[in-house]
Coordinates of C-alpha atoms and ligand atoms in Angstrom, one line a residue:
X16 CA 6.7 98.4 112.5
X17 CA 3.0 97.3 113.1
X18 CA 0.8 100.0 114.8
X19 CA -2.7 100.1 116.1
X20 CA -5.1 101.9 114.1
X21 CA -5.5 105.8 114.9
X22 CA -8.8 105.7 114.7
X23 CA -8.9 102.5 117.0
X24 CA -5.6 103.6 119.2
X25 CA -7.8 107.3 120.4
X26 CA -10.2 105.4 122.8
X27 CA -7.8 103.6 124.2
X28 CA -4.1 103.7 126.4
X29 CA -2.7 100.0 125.1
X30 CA 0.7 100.6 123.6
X31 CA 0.6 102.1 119.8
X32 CA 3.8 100.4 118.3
X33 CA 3.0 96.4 118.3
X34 CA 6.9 95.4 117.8
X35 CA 8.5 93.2 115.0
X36 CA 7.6 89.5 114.6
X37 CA 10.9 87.1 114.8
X38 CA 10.4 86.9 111.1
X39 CA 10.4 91.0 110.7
X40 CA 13.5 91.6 113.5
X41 CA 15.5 89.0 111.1
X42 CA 14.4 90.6 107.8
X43 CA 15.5 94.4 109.1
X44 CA 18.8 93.4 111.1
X45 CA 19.8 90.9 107.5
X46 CA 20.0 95.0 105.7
X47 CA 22.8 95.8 108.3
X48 CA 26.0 95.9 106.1
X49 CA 28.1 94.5 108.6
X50 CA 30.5 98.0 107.8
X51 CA 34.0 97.1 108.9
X52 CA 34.2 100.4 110.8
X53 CA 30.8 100.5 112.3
X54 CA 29.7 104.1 113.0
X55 CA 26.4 103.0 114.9
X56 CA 28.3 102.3 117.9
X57 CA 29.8 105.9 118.2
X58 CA 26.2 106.7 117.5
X59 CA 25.5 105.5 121.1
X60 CA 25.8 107.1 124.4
X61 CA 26.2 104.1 126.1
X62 CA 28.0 102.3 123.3
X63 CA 26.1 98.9 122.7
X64 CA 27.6 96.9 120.3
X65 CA 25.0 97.1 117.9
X66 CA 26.6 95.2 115.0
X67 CA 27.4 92.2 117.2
X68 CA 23.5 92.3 118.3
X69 CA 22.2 92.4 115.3
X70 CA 24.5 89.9 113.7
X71 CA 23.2 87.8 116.7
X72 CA 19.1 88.7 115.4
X73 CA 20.8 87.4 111.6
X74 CA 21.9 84.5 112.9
X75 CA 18.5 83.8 114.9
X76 CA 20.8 83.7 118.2
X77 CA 18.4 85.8 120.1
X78 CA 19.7 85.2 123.7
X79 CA 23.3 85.6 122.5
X80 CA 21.8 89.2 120.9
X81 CA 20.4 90.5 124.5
X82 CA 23.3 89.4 126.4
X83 CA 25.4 91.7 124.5
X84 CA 22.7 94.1 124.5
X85 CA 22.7 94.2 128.4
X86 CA 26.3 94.9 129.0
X87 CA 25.9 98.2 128.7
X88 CA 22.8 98.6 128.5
X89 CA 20.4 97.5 131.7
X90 CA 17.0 99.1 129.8
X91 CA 16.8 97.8 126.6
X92 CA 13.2 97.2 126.5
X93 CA 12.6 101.1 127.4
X94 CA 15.5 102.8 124.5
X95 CA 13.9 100.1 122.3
X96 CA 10.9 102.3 122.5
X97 CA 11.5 105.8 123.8
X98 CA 15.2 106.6 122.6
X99 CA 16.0 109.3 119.3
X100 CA 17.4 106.7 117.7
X101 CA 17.4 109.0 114.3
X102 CA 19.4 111.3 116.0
X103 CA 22.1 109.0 117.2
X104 CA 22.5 105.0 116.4
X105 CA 20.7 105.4 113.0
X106 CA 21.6 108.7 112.2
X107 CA 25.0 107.4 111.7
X108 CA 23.7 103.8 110.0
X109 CA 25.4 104.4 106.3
X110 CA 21.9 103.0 104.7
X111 CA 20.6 106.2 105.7
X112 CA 22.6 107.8 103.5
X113 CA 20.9 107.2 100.5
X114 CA 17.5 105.6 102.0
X115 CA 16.2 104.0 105.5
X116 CA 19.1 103.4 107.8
X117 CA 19.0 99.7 110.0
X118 CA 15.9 100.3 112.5
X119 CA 18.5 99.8 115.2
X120 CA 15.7 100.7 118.4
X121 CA 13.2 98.0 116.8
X122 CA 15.8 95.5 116.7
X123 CA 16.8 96.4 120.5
X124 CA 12.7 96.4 121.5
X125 CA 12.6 92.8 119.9
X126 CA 15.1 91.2 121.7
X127 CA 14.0 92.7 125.0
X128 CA 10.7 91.3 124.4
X129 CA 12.1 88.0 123.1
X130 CA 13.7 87.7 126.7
X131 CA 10.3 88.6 128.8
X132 CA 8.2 86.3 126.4
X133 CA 10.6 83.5 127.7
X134 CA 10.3 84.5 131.1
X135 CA 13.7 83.9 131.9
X136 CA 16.4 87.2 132.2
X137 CA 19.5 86.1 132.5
X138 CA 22.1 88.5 134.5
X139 CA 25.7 89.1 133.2
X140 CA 28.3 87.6 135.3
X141 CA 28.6 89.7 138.8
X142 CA 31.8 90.3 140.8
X143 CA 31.7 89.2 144.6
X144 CA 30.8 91.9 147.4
X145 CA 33.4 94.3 147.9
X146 CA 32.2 95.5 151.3
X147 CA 31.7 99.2 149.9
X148 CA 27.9 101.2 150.1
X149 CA 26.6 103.4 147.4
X150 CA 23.8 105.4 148.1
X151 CA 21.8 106.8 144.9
X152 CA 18.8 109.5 145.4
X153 CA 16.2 109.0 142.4
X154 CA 15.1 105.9 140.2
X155 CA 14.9 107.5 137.2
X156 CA 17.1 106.1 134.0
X157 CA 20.5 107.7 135.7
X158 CA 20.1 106.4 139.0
X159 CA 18.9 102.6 137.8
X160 CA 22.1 103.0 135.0
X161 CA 24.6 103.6 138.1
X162 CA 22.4 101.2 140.4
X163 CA 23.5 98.5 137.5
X164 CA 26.9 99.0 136.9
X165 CA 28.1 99.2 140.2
X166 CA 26.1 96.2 141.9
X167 CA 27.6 94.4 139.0
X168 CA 31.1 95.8 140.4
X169 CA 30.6 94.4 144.2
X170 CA 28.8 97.2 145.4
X171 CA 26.2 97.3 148.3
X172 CA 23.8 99.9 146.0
X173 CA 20.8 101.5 147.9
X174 CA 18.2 103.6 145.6
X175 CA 15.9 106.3 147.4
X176 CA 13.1 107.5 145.3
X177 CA 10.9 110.5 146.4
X178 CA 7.7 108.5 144.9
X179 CA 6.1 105.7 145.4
X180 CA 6.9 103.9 142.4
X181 CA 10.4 103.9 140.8
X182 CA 11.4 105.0 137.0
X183 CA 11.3 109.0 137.3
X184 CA 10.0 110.3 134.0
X185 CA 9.6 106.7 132.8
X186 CA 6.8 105.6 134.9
X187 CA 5.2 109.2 135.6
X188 CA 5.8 111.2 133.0
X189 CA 5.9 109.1 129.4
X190 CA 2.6 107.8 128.8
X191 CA 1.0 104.0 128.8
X192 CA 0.7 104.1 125.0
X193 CA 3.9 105.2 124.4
X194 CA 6.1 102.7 127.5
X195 CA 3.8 100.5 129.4
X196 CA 4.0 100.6 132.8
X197 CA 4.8 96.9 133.0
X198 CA 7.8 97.5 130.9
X199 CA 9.7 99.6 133.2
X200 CA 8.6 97.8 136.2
X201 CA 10.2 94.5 134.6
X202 CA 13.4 96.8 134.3
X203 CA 13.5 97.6 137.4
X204 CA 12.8 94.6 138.9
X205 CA 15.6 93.3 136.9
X206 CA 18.0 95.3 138.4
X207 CA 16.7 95.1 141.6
X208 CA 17.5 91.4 141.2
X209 CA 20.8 92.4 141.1
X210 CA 21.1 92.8 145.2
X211 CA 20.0 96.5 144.5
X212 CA 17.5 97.9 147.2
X213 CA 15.1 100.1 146.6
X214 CA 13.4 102.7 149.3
X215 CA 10.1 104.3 148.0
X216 CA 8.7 107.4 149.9
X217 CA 11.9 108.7 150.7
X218 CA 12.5 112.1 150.3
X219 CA 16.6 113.1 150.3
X220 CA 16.4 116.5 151.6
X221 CA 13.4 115.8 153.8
X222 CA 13.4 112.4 155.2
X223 CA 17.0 112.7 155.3
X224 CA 20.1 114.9 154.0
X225 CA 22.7 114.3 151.8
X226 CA 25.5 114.9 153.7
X227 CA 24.2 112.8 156.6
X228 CA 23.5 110.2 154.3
X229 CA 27.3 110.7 153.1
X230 CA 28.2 108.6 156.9
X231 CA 26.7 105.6 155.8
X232 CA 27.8 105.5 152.5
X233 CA 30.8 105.5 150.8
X234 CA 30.0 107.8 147.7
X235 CA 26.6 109.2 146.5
X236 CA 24.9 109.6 143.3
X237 CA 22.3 112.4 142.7
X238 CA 19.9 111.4 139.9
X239 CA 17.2 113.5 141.2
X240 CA 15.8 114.4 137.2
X241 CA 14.4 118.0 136.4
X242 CA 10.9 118.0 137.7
X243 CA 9.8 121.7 138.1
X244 CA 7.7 122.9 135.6
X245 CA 8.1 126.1 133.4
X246 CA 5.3 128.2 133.0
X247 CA 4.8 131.0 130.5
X248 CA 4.6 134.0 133.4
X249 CA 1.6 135.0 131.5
X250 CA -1.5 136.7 132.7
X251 CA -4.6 133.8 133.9
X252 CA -2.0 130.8 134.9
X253 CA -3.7 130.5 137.8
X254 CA -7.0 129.7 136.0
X255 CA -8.5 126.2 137.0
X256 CA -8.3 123.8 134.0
X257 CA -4.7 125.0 133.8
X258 CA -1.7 122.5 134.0
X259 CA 1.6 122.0 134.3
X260 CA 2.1 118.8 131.4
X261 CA 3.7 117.2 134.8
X262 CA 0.5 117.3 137.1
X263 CA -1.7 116.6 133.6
X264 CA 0.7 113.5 132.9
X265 CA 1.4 112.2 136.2
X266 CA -2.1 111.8 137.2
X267 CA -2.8 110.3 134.5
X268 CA 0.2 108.0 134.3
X269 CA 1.5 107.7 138.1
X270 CA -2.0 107.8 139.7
X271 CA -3.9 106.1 136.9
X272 CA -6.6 109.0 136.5
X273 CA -7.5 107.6 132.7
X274 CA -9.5 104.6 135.3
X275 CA -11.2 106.6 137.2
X276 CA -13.2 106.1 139.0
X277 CA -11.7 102.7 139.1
X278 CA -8.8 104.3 140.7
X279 CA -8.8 106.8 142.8
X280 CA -7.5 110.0 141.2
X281 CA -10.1 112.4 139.2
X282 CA -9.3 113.4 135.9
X283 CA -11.0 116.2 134.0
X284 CA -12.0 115.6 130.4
X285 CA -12.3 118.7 128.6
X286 CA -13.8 119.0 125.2
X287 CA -11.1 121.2 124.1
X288 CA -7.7 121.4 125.1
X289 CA -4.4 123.4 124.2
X290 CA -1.2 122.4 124.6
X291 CA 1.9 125.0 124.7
X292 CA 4.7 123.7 123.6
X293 CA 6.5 121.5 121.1
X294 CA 8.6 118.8 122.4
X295 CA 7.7 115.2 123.5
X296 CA 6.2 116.1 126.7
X297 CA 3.6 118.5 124.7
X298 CA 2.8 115.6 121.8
X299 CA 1.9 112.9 124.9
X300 CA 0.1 115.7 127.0
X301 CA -2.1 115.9 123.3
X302 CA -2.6 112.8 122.6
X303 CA -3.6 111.7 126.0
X304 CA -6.1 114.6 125.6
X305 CA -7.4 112.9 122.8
X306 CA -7.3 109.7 124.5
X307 CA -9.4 111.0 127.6
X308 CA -12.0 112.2 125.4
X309 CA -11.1 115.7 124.0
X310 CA -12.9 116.6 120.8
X311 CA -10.0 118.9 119.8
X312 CA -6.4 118.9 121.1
X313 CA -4.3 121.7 120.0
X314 CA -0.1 122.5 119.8
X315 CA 0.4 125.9 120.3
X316 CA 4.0 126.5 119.3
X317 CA 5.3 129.5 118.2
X318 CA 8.0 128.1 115.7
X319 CA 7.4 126.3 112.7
X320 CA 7.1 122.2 111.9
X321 CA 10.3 122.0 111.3
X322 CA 11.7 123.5 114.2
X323 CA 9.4 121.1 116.8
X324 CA 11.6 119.2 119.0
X325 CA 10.1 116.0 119.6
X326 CA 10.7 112.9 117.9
X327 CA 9.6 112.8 114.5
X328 CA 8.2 109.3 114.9
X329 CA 6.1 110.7 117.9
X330 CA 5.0 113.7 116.0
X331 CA 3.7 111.9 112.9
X332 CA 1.9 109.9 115.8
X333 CA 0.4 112.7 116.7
X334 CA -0.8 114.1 113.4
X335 CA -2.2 110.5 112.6
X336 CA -4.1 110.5 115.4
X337 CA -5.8 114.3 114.5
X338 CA -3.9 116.4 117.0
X339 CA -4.1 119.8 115.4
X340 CA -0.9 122.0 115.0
X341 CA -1.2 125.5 115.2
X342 CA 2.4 126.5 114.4
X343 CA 3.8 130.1 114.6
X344 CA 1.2 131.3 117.4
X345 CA 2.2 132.4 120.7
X346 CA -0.1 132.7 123.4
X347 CA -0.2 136.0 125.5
X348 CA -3.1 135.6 128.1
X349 CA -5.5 133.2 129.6
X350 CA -9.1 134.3 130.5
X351 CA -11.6 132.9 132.6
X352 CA -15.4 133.0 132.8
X353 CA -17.0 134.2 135.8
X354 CA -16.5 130.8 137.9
X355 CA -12.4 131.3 137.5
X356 CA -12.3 128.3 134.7
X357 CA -10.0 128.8 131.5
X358 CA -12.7 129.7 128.4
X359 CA -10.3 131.2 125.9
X360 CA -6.5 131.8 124.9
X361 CA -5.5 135.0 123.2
X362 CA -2.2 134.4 121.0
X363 CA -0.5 136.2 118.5
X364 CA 0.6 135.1 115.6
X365 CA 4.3 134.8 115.1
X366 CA 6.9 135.0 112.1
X367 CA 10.6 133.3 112.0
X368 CA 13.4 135.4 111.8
X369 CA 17.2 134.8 112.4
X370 CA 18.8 131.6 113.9
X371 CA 19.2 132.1 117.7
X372 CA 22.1 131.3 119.6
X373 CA 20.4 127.1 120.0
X374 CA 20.7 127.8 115.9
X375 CA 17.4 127.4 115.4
X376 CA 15.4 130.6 113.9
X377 CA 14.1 132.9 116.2
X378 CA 10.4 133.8 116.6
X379 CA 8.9 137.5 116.1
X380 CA 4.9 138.3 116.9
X381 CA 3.7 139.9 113.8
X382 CA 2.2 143.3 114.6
X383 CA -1.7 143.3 115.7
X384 CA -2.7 139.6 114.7
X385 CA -3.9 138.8 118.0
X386 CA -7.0 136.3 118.0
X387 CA -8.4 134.6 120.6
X388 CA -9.5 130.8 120.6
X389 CA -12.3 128.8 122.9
X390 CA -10.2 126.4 124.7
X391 CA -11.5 124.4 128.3
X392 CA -8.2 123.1 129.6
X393 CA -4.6 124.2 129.1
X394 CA -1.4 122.3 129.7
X395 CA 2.0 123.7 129.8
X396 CA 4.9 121.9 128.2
X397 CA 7.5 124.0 127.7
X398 CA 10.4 123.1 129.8
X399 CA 11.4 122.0 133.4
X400 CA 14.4 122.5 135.9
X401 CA 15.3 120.6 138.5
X402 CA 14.1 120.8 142.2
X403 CA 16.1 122.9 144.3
X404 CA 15.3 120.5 147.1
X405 CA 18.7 119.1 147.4
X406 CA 21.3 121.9 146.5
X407 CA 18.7 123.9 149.2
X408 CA 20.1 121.5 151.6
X409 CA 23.4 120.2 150.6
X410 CA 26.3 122.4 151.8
X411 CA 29.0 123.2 149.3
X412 CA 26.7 121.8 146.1
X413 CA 27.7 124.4 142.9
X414 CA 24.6 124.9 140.7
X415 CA 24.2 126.6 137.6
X416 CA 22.0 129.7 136.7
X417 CA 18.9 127.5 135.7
X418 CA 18.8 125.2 139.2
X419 CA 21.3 122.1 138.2
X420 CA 23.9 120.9 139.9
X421 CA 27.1 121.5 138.7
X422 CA 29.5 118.0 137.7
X423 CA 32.5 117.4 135.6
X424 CA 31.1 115.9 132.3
X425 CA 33.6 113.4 131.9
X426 CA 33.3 112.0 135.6
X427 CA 29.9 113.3 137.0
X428 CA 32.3 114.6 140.2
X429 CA 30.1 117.5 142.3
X430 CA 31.7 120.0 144.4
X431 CA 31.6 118.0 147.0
X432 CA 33.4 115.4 147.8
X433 CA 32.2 111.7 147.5
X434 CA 29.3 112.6 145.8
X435 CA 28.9 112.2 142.5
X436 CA 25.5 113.8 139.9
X437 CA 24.0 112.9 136.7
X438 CA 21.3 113.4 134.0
X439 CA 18.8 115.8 134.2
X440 CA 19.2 116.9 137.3
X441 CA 23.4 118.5 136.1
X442 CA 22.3 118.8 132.0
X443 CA 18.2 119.9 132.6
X444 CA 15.4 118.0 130.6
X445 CA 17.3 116.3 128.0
X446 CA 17.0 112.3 127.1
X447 CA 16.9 108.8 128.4
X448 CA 19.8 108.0 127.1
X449 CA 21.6 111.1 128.1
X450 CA 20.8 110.4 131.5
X451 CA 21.9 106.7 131.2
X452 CA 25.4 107.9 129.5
X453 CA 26.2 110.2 132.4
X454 CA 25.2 107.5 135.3
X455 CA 27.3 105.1 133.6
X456 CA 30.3 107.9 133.0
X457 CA 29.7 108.4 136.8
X458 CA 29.6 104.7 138.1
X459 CA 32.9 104.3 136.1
X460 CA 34.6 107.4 137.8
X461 CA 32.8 106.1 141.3
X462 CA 34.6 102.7 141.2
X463 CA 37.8 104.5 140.1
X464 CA 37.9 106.8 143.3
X465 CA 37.1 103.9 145.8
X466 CA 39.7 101.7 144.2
X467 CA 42.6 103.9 144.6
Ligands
LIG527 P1 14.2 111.3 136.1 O1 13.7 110.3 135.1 O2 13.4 112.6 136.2 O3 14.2 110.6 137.5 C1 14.5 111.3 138.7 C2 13.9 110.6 139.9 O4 14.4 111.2 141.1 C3 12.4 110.7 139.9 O5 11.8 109.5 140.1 C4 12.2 111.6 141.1 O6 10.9 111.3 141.8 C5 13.4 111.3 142.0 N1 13.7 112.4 142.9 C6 13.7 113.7 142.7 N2 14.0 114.4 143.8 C7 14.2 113.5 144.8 C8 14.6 113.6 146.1 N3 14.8 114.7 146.8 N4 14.7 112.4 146.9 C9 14.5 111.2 146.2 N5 14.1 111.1 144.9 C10 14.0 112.2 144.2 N6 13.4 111.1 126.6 C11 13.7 110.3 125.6 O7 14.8 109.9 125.4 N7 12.7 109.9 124.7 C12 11.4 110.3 124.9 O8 10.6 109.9 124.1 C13 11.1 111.1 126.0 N8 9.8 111.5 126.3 C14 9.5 112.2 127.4 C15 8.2 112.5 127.7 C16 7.9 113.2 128.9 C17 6.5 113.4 129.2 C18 8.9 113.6 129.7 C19 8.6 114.4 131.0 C20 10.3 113.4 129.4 C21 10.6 112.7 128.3 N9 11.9 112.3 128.0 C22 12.2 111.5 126.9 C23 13.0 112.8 128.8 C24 13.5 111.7 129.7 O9 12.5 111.0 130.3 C25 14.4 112.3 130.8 O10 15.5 113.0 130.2 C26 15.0 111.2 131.7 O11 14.0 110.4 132.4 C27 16.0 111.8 132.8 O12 16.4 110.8 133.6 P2 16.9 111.1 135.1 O13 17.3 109.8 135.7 O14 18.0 112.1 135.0 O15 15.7 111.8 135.8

């Protein structure tokens, strides 16, 4: 797929992928092998029929290929971009076998963006009201995904988002470059057109309970993501110039801080800036560094390349762009100069050992190779759980050892009865997808129970 320039892409936050012309979409979906038993599918947590859309792309029936996109699917535009495809979809794609599999997530991006370019989005057919109220708590990917299905169903759905703009991770946390903001809000909107209403500022826990909410409606889903951040319980956290990757991310994102002073919300641009960690969140918190002016922006992870857990795609982004990796380090403590502001990380320098029990090898500190580095700013990306907000407050709710709440995989069913939980607020920071999968497991098992 086209791409802006690294060099040219650095000094600025438009979107880095530039999506397949109509003659490119038809080109890639013509290598599909039309496999009589089509493993993509399987691939797919929220099983799209991806042969029939891409047949649809072959056959230059573009609105026919979103239409069947969007029946299970109400965020194409957003898996187009963000989704592991390589781990799912394509990963099973028989090409891949022996070379590139069918770029399935291209294909989905280019009919999403087919359908905004017209300006029309059609909506699948919808079944007439069946007098019954859902109330979801959070807008993120799990709550929109149940949002969808059931309005579709008959449902009277109501959506209460803490913030003041809806899409969870998708609007505050992944960056512009990566999912424009317009993108999500177009998403949203569309589902929105579905009857579904939306309450902004609206804390559930605060403004209001669950269980009192549980009188107005008939069943409730909590989507409410896994936004508490981990930090490394290390000596200086408390530094200035140290983040969490979620305040560094959402002010940039959610409050815009990359315009300032255009907009309202500051944003420091260090010179040099480490970021711990090795998954998605750590490769946009680096290359927004970059992006807001760092000279240098460092990984510090303490395993090797191979281990990193973010998107291949997104790492190669990252090295393009001159992110520097400094792989098998660990850091131990962060010291300040005499004003209290980060000036350097100590770390030691690690080796890999045996797989762990995630199966991935485990990392040892190899004896006296502590070094420091000068670093201005430091951004911790190393994990989240979710909020205990709403298991504080919610009689009855089961949650785990790490903060989630508890629910049946199959059905999304809490402890409590009538209300229903999904994404990462049961499974912790996982993916888009994931969280889509489980909201649409749930709406299935919610329209089951209030049918009986
Ligand atoms: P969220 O998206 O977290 O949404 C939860 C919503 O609930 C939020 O809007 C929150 O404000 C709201 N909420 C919380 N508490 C309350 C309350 N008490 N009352 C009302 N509302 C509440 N996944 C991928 O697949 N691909 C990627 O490339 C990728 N990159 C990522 C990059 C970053 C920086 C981050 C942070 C995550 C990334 N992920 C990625 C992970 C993915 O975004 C999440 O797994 C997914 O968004 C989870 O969806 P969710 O609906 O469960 O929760």
């Amino acid at each position: 797929m086209p791409k802006q320039e690294p060099f040219e892409r650095i000094k600025n936050f438009d979107e880095v992928a530039l999506g397949y012309t109509q003659a490119l979409a038809i080109e890639e979906a013509s290598r599909c092998l039309n496999c009589k038993k089509p493993q993509c599918r399987e691939g797919c947590p929220v099983s799209i029929n991806i042969p029939a859309f891409v047949k649809c792309i072959v056959d230059n029936d573009f609105a026919g290929g979103i239409k069947t996109i969007k029946e299970t699917n109400a965020l194409p535009a957003v898996c187009g971009r963000v989704c592991p495809q390589e781990e799912q979809c394509e990963h099973k794609c028989i090409l891949g076998r022996k070379g590139e599999p069918v770029s399935i997530g291209r294909l989905e991006r280019f009919l999403a963006d087919w359908e905004a370019s017209k300006g029309v989005i059609e909506k699948p057919e919808m079944a007439h009201s069946n007098g019954k109220k859902i109330g979801i708590v959070g807008s993120g990917p799990a709550g929109i995904t149940v949002a969808n299905d059931l309005a579709l169903l008959g449902y009277e759905v109501r959506i209460f988002e803490a913030l003041h703009e809806a899409g969870g991770v998708l609007t505050y946390g992944i960056p512009e470059f990566r999912l424009p903001k317009a993108i999500v809000k177009r998403e949203v909107e569309y589902v929105k057109s579905l009857g579904v209403k939306l309450y902004l500022d609206y804390i559930v826990g605060k403004t209001r309970t669950v269980h009192s909410m549980l009188q107005e409606f008939n069943a409730i889903f909590i989507g409410a993501g896994a936004g508490l951040p981990w930090f490394l319980g290390i000596p200086g956290e408390n530094l200035n110039g140290v983040y969490s990757a979620n305040e560094y991310l959402t002010r940039c994102n959610l409050m815009k801080g990359y315009l300032f002073p255009a907009r309202d919300t500051p944003m420091k641009r260090p010179a040099k800036v480490a970021v711990i960690g090795g998954g998605n969140v750590a490769m946009d918190s680096a290359r927004t560094a970059l992006r807001l002016g760092a000279d240098e922006a460092h990984i510090i992870y303490r395993r090797s390349r191979e281990e990193l857990p973010a998107r291949v795609e997104e790492v190669e982004n990252a090295e393009e762009e001159g992110v520097i990796f400094d792989y098998l380090t660990l850091p131990i403590r962060l010291i300040g100069n005499d004003q209290g502001w980060l000036s350097e990380i100590e770390c030691l320098k690690m080796q890999l050992d045996q797989p762990d029990e995630s199966g991935r090898r485990s990392p040892v500190p190899v004896k006296g190779s502590e070094f420091r580095m000068k670093i201005d700013a430091a951004v911790c990306a190393i994990g989240n759980s979710p909020n205990p907000l709403i298991p504080m407050t919610t009689r009855g709710l089961s949650v785990g050892r790490k903060g989630n709440i508890e629910a049946d995989e199959q059905t999304g069913k809490t402890s409590v009865d009538r209300i229903w939980a999904g994404g990462d607020v049961v499974t912790g920071a996982a993916t888009v997808i994931s969280a889509m999968g489980a909201g649409r497991k749930a709406a299935k098992s919610i329209h089951e129970t209030l049918s009986k």
